[in-house]
Short mmCIF file of C-alpha atoms in Angstrom, two decimals:
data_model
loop_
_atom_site.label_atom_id
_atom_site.label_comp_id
_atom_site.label_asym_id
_atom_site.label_seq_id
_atom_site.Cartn_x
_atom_site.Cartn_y
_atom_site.Cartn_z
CA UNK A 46 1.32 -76.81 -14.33
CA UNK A 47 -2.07 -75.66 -15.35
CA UNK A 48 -3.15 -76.22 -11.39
CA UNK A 49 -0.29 -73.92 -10.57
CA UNK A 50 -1.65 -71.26 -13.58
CA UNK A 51 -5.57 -71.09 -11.74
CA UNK A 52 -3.60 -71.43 -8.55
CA UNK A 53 -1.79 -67.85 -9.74
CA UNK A 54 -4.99 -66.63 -11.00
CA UNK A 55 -6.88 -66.70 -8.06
CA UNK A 56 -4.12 -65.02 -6.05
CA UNK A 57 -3.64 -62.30 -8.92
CA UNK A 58 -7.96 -61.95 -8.35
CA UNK A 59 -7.85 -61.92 -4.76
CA UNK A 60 -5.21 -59.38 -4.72
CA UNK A 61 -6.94 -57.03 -7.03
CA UNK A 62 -10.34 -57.58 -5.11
CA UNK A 63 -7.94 -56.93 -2.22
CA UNK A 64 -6.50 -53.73 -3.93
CA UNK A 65 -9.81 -52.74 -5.15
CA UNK A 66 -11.44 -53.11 -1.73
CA UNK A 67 -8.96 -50.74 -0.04
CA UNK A 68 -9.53 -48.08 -3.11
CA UNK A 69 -12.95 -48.07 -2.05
CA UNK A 70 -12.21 -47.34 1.73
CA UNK A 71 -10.44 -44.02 0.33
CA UNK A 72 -11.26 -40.43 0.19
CA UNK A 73 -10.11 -40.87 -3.46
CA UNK A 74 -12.27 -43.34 -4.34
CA UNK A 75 -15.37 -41.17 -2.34
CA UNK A 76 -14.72 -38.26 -4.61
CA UNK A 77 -15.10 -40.30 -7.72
CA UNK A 78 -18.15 -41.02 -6.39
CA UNK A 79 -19.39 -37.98 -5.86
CA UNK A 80 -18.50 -36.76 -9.57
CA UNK A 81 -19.77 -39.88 -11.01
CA UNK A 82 -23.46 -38.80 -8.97
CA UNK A 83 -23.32 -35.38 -10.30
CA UNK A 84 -22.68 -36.29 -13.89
CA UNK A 85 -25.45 -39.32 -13.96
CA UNK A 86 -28.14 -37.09 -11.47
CA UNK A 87 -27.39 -40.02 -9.03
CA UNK A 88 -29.05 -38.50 -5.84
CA UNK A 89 -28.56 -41.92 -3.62
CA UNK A 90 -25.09 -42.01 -4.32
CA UNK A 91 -24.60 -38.53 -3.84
CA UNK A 92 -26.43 -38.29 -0.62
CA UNK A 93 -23.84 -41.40 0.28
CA UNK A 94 -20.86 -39.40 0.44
CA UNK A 95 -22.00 -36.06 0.96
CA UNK A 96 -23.27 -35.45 4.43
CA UNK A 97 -25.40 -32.34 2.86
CA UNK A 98 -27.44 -31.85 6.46
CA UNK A 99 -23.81 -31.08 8.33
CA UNK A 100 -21.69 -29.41 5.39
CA UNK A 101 -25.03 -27.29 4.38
CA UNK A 102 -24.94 -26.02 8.77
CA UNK A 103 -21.56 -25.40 9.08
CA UNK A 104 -21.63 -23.32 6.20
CA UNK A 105 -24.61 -21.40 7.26
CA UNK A 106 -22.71 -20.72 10.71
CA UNK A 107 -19.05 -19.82 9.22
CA UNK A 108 -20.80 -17.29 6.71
CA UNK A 109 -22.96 -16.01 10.00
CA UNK A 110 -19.98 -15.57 11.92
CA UNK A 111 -18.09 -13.88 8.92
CA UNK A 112 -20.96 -11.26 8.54
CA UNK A 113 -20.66 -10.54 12.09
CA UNK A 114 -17.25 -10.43 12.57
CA UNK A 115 -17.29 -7.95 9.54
CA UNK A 116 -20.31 -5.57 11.00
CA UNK A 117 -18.16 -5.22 14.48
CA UNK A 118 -17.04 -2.04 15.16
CA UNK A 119 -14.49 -0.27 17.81
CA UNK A 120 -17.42 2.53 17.85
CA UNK A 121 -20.18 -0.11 18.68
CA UNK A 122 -22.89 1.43 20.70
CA UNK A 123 -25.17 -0.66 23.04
CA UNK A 124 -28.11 -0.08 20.15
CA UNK A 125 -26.40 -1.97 17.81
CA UNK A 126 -25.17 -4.46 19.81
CA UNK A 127 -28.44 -5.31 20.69
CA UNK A 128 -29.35 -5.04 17.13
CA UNK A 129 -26.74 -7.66 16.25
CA UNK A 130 -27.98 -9.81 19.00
CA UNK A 131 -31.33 -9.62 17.65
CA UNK A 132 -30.32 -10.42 13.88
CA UNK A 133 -28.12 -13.49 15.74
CA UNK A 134 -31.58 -14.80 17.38
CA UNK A 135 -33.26 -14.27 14.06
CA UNK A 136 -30.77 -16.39 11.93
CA UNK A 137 -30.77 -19.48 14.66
CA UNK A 138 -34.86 -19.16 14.33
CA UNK A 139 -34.58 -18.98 10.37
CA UNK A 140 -31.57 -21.42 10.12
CA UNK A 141 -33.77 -24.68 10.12
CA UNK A 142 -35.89 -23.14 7.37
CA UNK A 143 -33.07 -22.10 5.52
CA UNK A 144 -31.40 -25.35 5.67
CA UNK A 145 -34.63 -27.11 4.36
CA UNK A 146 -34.87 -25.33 1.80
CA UNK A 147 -31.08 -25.58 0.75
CA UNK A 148 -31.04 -29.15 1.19
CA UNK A 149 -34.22 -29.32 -1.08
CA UNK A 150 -32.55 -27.08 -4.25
CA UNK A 151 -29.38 -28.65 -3.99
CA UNK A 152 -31.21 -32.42 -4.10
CA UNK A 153 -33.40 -31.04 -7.10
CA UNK A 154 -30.24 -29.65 -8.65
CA UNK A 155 -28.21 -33.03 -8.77
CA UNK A 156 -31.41 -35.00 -9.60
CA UNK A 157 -32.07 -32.62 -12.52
CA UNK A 158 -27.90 -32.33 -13.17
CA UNK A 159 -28.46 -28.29 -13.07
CA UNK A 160 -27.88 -25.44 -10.74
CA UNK A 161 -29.45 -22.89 -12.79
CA UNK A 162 -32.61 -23.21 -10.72
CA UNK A 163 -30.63 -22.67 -7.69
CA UNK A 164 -28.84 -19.15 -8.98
CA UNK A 165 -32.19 -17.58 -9.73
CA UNK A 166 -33.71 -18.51 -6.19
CA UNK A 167 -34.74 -16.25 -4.00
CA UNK A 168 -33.58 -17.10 -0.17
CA UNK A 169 -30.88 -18.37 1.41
CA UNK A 170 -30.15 -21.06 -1.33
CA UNK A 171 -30.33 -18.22 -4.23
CA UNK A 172 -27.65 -16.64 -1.97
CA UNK A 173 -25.52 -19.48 -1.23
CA UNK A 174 -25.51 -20.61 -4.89
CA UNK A 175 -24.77 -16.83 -5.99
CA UNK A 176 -21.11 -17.37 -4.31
CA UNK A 177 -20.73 -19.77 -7.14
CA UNK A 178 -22.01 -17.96 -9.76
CA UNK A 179 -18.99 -17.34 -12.30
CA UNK A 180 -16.93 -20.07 -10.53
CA UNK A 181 -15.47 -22.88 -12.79
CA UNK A 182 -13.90 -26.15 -10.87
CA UNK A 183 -11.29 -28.03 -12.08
CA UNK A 184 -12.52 -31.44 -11.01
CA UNK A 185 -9.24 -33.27 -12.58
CA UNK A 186 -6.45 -31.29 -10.63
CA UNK A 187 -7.41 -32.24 -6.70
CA UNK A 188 -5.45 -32.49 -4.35
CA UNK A 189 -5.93 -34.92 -1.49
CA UNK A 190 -4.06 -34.88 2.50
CA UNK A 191 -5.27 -37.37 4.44
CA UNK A 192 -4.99 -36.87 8.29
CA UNK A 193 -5.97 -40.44 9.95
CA UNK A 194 -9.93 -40.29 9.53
CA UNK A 195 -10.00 -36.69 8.52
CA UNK A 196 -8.54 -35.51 4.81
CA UNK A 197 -8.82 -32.59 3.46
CA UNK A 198 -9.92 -32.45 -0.59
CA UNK A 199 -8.21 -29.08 -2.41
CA UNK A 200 -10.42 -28.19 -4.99
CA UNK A 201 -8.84 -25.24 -7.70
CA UNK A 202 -11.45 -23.29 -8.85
CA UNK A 203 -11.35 -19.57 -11.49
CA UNK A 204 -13.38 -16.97 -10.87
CA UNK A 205 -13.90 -16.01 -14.53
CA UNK A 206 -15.76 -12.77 -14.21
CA UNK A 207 -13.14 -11.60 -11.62
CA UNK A 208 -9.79 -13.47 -12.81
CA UNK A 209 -9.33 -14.94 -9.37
CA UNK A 210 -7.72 -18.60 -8.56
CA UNK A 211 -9.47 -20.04 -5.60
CA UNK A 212 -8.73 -23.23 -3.64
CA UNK A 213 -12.12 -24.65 -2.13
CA UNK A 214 -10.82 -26.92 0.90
CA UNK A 215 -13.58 -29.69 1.80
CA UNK A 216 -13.48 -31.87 4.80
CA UNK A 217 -14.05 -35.29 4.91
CA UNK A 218 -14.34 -37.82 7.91
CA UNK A 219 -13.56 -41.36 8.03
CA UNK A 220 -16.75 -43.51 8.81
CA UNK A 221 -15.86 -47.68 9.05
CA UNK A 222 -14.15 -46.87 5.49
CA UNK A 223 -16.74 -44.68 4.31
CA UNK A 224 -15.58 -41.01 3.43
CA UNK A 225 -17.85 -38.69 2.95
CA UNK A 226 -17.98 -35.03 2.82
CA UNK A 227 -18.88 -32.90 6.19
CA UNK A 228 -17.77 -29.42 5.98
CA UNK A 229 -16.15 -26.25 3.74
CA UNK A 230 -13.65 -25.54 5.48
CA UNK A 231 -12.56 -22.43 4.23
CA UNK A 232 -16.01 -20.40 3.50
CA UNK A 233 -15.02 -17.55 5.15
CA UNK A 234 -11.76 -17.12 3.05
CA UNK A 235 -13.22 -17.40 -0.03
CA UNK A 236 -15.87 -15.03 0.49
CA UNK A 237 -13.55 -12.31 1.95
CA UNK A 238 -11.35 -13.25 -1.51
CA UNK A 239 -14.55 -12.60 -3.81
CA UNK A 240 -15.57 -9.76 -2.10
CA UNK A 241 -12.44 -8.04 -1.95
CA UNK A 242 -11.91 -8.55 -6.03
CA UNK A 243 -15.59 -7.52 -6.48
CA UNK A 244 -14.76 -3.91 -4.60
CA UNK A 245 -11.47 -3.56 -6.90
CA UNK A 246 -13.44 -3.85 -9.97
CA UNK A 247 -16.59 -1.92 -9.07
CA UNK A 248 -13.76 0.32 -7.78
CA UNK A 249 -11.77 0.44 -10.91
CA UNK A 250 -15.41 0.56 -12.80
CA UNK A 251 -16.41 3.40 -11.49
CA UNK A 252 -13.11 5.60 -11.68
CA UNK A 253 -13.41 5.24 -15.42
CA UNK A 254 -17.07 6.11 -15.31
CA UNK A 255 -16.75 8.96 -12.71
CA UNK A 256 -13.75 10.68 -14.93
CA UNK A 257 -16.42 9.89 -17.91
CA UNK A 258 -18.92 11.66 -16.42
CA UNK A 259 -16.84 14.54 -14.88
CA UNK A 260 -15.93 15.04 -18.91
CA UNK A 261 -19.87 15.78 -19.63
CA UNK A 262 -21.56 17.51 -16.96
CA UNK A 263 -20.44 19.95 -13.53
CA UNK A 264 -23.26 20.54 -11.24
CA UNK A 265 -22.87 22.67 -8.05
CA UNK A 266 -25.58 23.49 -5.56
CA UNK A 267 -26.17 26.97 -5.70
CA UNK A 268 -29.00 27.68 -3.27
CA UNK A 269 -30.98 26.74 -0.28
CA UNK A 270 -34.06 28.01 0.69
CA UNK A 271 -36.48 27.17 3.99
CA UNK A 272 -40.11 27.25 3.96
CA UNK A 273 -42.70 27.21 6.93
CA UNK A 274 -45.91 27.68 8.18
CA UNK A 275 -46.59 30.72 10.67
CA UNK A 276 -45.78 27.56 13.25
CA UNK A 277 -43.44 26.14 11.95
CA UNK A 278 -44.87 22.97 11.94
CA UNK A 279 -44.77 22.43 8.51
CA UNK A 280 -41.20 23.08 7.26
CA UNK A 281 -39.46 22.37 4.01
CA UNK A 282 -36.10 23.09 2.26
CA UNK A 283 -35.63 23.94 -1.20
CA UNK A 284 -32.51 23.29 -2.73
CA UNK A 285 -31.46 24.22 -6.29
CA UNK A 286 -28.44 23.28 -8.61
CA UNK A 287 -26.73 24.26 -11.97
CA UNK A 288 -26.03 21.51 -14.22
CA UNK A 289 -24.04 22.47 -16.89
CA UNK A 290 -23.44 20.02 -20.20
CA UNK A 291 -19.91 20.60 -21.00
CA UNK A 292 -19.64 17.21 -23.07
CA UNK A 293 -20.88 17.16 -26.98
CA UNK A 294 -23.64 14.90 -26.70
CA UNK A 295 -27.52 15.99 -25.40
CA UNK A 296 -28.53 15.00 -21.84
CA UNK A 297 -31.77 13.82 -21.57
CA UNK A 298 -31.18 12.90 -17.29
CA UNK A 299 -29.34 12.84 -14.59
CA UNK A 300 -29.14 11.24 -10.99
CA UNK A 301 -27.05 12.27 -8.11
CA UNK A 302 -26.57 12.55 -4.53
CA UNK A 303 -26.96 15.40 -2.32
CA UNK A 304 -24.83 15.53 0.19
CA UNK A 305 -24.52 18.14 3.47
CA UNK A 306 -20.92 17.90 5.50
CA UNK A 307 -19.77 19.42 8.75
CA UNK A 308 -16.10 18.67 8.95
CA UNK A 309 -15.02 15.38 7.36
CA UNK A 310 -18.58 14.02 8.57
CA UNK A 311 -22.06 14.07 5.79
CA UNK A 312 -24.74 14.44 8.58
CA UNK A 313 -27.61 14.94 5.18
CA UNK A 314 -27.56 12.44 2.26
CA UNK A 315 -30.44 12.22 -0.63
CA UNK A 316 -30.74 10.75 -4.27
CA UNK A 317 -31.42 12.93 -6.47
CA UNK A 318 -32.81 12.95 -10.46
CA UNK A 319 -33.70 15.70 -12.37
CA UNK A 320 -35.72 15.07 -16.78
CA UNK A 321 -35.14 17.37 -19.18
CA UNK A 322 -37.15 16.08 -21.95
CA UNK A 323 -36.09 18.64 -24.32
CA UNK A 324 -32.42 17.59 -23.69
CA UNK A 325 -29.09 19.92 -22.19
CA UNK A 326 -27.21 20.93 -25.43
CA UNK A 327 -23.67 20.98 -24.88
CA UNK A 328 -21.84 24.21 -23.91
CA UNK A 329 -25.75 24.81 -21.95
CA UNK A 330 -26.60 24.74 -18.45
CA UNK A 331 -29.85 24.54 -16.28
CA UNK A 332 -31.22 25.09 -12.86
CA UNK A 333 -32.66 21.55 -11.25
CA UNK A 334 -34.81 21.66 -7.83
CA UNK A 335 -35.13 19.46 -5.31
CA UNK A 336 -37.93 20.09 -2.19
CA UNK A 337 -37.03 18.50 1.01
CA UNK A 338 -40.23 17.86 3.69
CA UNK A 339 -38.27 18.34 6.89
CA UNK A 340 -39.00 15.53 9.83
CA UNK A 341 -36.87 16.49 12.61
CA UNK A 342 -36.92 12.83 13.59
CA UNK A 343 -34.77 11.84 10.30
CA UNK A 344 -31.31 12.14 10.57
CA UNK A 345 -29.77 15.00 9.20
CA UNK A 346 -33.08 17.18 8.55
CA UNK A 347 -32.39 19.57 11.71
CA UNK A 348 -28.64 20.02 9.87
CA UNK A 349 -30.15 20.95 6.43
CA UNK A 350 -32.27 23.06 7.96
CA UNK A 351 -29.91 24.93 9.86
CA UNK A 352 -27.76 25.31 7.17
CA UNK A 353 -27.47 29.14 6.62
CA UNK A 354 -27.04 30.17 2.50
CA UNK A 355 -22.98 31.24 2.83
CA UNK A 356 -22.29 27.71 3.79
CA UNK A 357 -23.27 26.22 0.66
CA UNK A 358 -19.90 24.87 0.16
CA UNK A 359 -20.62 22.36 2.56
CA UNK A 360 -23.17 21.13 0.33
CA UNK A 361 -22.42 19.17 -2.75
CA UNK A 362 -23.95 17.53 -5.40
CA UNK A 363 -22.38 14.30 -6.80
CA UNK A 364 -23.60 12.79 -10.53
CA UNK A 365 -23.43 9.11 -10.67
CA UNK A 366 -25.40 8.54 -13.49
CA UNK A 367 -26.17 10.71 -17.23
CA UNK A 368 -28.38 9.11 -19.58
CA UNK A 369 -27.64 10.92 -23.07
CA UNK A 370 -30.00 11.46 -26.14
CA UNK A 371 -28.66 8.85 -27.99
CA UNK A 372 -29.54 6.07 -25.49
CA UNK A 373 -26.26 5.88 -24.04
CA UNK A 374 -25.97 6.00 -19.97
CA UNK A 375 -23.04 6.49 -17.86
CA UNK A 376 -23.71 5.16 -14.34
CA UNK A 377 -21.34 4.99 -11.23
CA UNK A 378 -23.01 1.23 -9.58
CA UNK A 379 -23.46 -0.04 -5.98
CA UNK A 380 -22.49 -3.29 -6.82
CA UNK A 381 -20.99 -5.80 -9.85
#
């Protein structure tokens, strides 16, 4: 009897050394792994199942091809097609750079068991790593579909600055049992995703912030003025505006864009700012002026120069930002 117990209990261990063995010839058991490496800095392990070299390329490429795909236009001329060429040429030259220097931050980052270094680079990691920025994983709730020696890892993910649910797809192949980690697959997606909730906040910021500022101050240009030599070599335009506080509070500044239109088209566009240290009392207006060297190799200088004074309505001035006595600014932004 007891020969037929230690009989059963080395079939019991050879199954489970059986069972065990096949776990760790999974893409399950690679991705425990790989969370086990990041949570003890294990760089070895990590390096193991994440093919960093290939996913870290394929990246670089999809995001390439993204930001070309996104600069194409119907309109394209043959200058900037061969401008896109050029930047194409100048990426493949850069890429092996950029890659180093990737592969190095990320390595430092899992060593270390922090990415902060990586968000505040400058370069191509910096960049990369600024996707993530705001991104929180949920490393418990994967999802795993296995496709003979390729599966495909589902990881959910929240944008928390932007409310957005993500799914971050990672491929992995199938080498003599060994999974490990090759590509993103969907890097393009996401950033298209990210990008298009970024423009719907900034837009949605600065609706609130434009009607804001509409509330305080109305600025119009008013006149337009060209000087020149007896040559007219030496030219400038001088453009004025009225700013007028119609708010309650003081304005100590303001910054805008000048703008000249023909049609539906601006052919002149220049940032503007204008002080007034002694501040715009509400209910008071002022007269700002701008001077304008003209280059008649710049675009749009010839058009503001031609522009005769009765067609001052095609010129406007836009306020995107008021900076108040009380240290309080109202400013339409480029970017989150």
């Amino acid at each position: 009897m007891a020969k037929r117990a230690i009989s059963g209990l080395i079939v019991v261990i050879l199954l489970c050394g059986a069972a065990f063995y096949y776990y760790t010839t999974t893409p399950g058991y690679a991705v425990t792994r790989i969370q086990t490496a990041l949570a003890e800095g294990d760089v070895a392990t990590f390096e193991k199942y994440v093919d960093l070299d290939r996913l870290l390329e394929t990246l670089l490429d999809d995001l390439m091809a993204e930001a070309m795909l996104d600069s194409t236009s119907d309109q394209e001329n043959g200058f900037e097609a061969m401008g896109k060429a050029l930047g194409q040429a100048m990426f493949q030259n850069m890429k092996p750079a950029l890659l180093k220097e990737m592969n190095r931050s990320i390595i430092d980052a899992v060593e270390q068991g922090s990415f902060d270094e990586i968000m505040s680079a400058d370069g191509g990691a910096g960049e990369l790593a600024g996707e993530l920025d705001g991104v929180q994983f949920d490393a418990t709730d994967y999802d795993i579909e296995k496709r003979g020696a390729t599966a495909i890892v589902s990881l959910p993910a929240t944008h928390t600055e932007l409310d957005l649910d993500l799914v971050y797809e990672f491929e992995m192949n199938n080498s003599g049992g060994l999974w490990c980690v090759v590509a993103l697959k969907n890097a393009a997606e996401i950033t298209r995703s990210i990008d298009q909730a970024e423009a719907e906040k900034l837009a949605e910021h600065n609706a609130k912030v434009r009607g804001k500022i509409d509330q305080n101050v109305e600025a119009q240009i008013v006149e337009k003025r060209n000087q020149s030599d007896r040559w007219e070599i030496n030219k400038a335009v001088i453009l004025a505006a009225k700013v007028r506080n119609v708010g309650d509070s003081i304005i100590r500044e303001i910054q805008g864009t000048v703008r000249i239109s023909q049609g539906d088209k601006t052919v002149y566009e220049m940032n503007v700012s204008g002080d007034l240290p002694d501040g715009l009392k509400a209910n008071h207006e002022t007269t700002m002026y701008w001077k304008v060297e003209i280059n008649p190799f710049k675009d749009g200088h010839q058009e503001l120069w031609d522009l005769e004074e009765d067609e001052l309505k095609q010129a406007s001035l836009e306020i995107r930002s008021v900076s108040f006595q009380k240290d309080e600014t109202l400013e339409v932004l480029d970017r989150l």
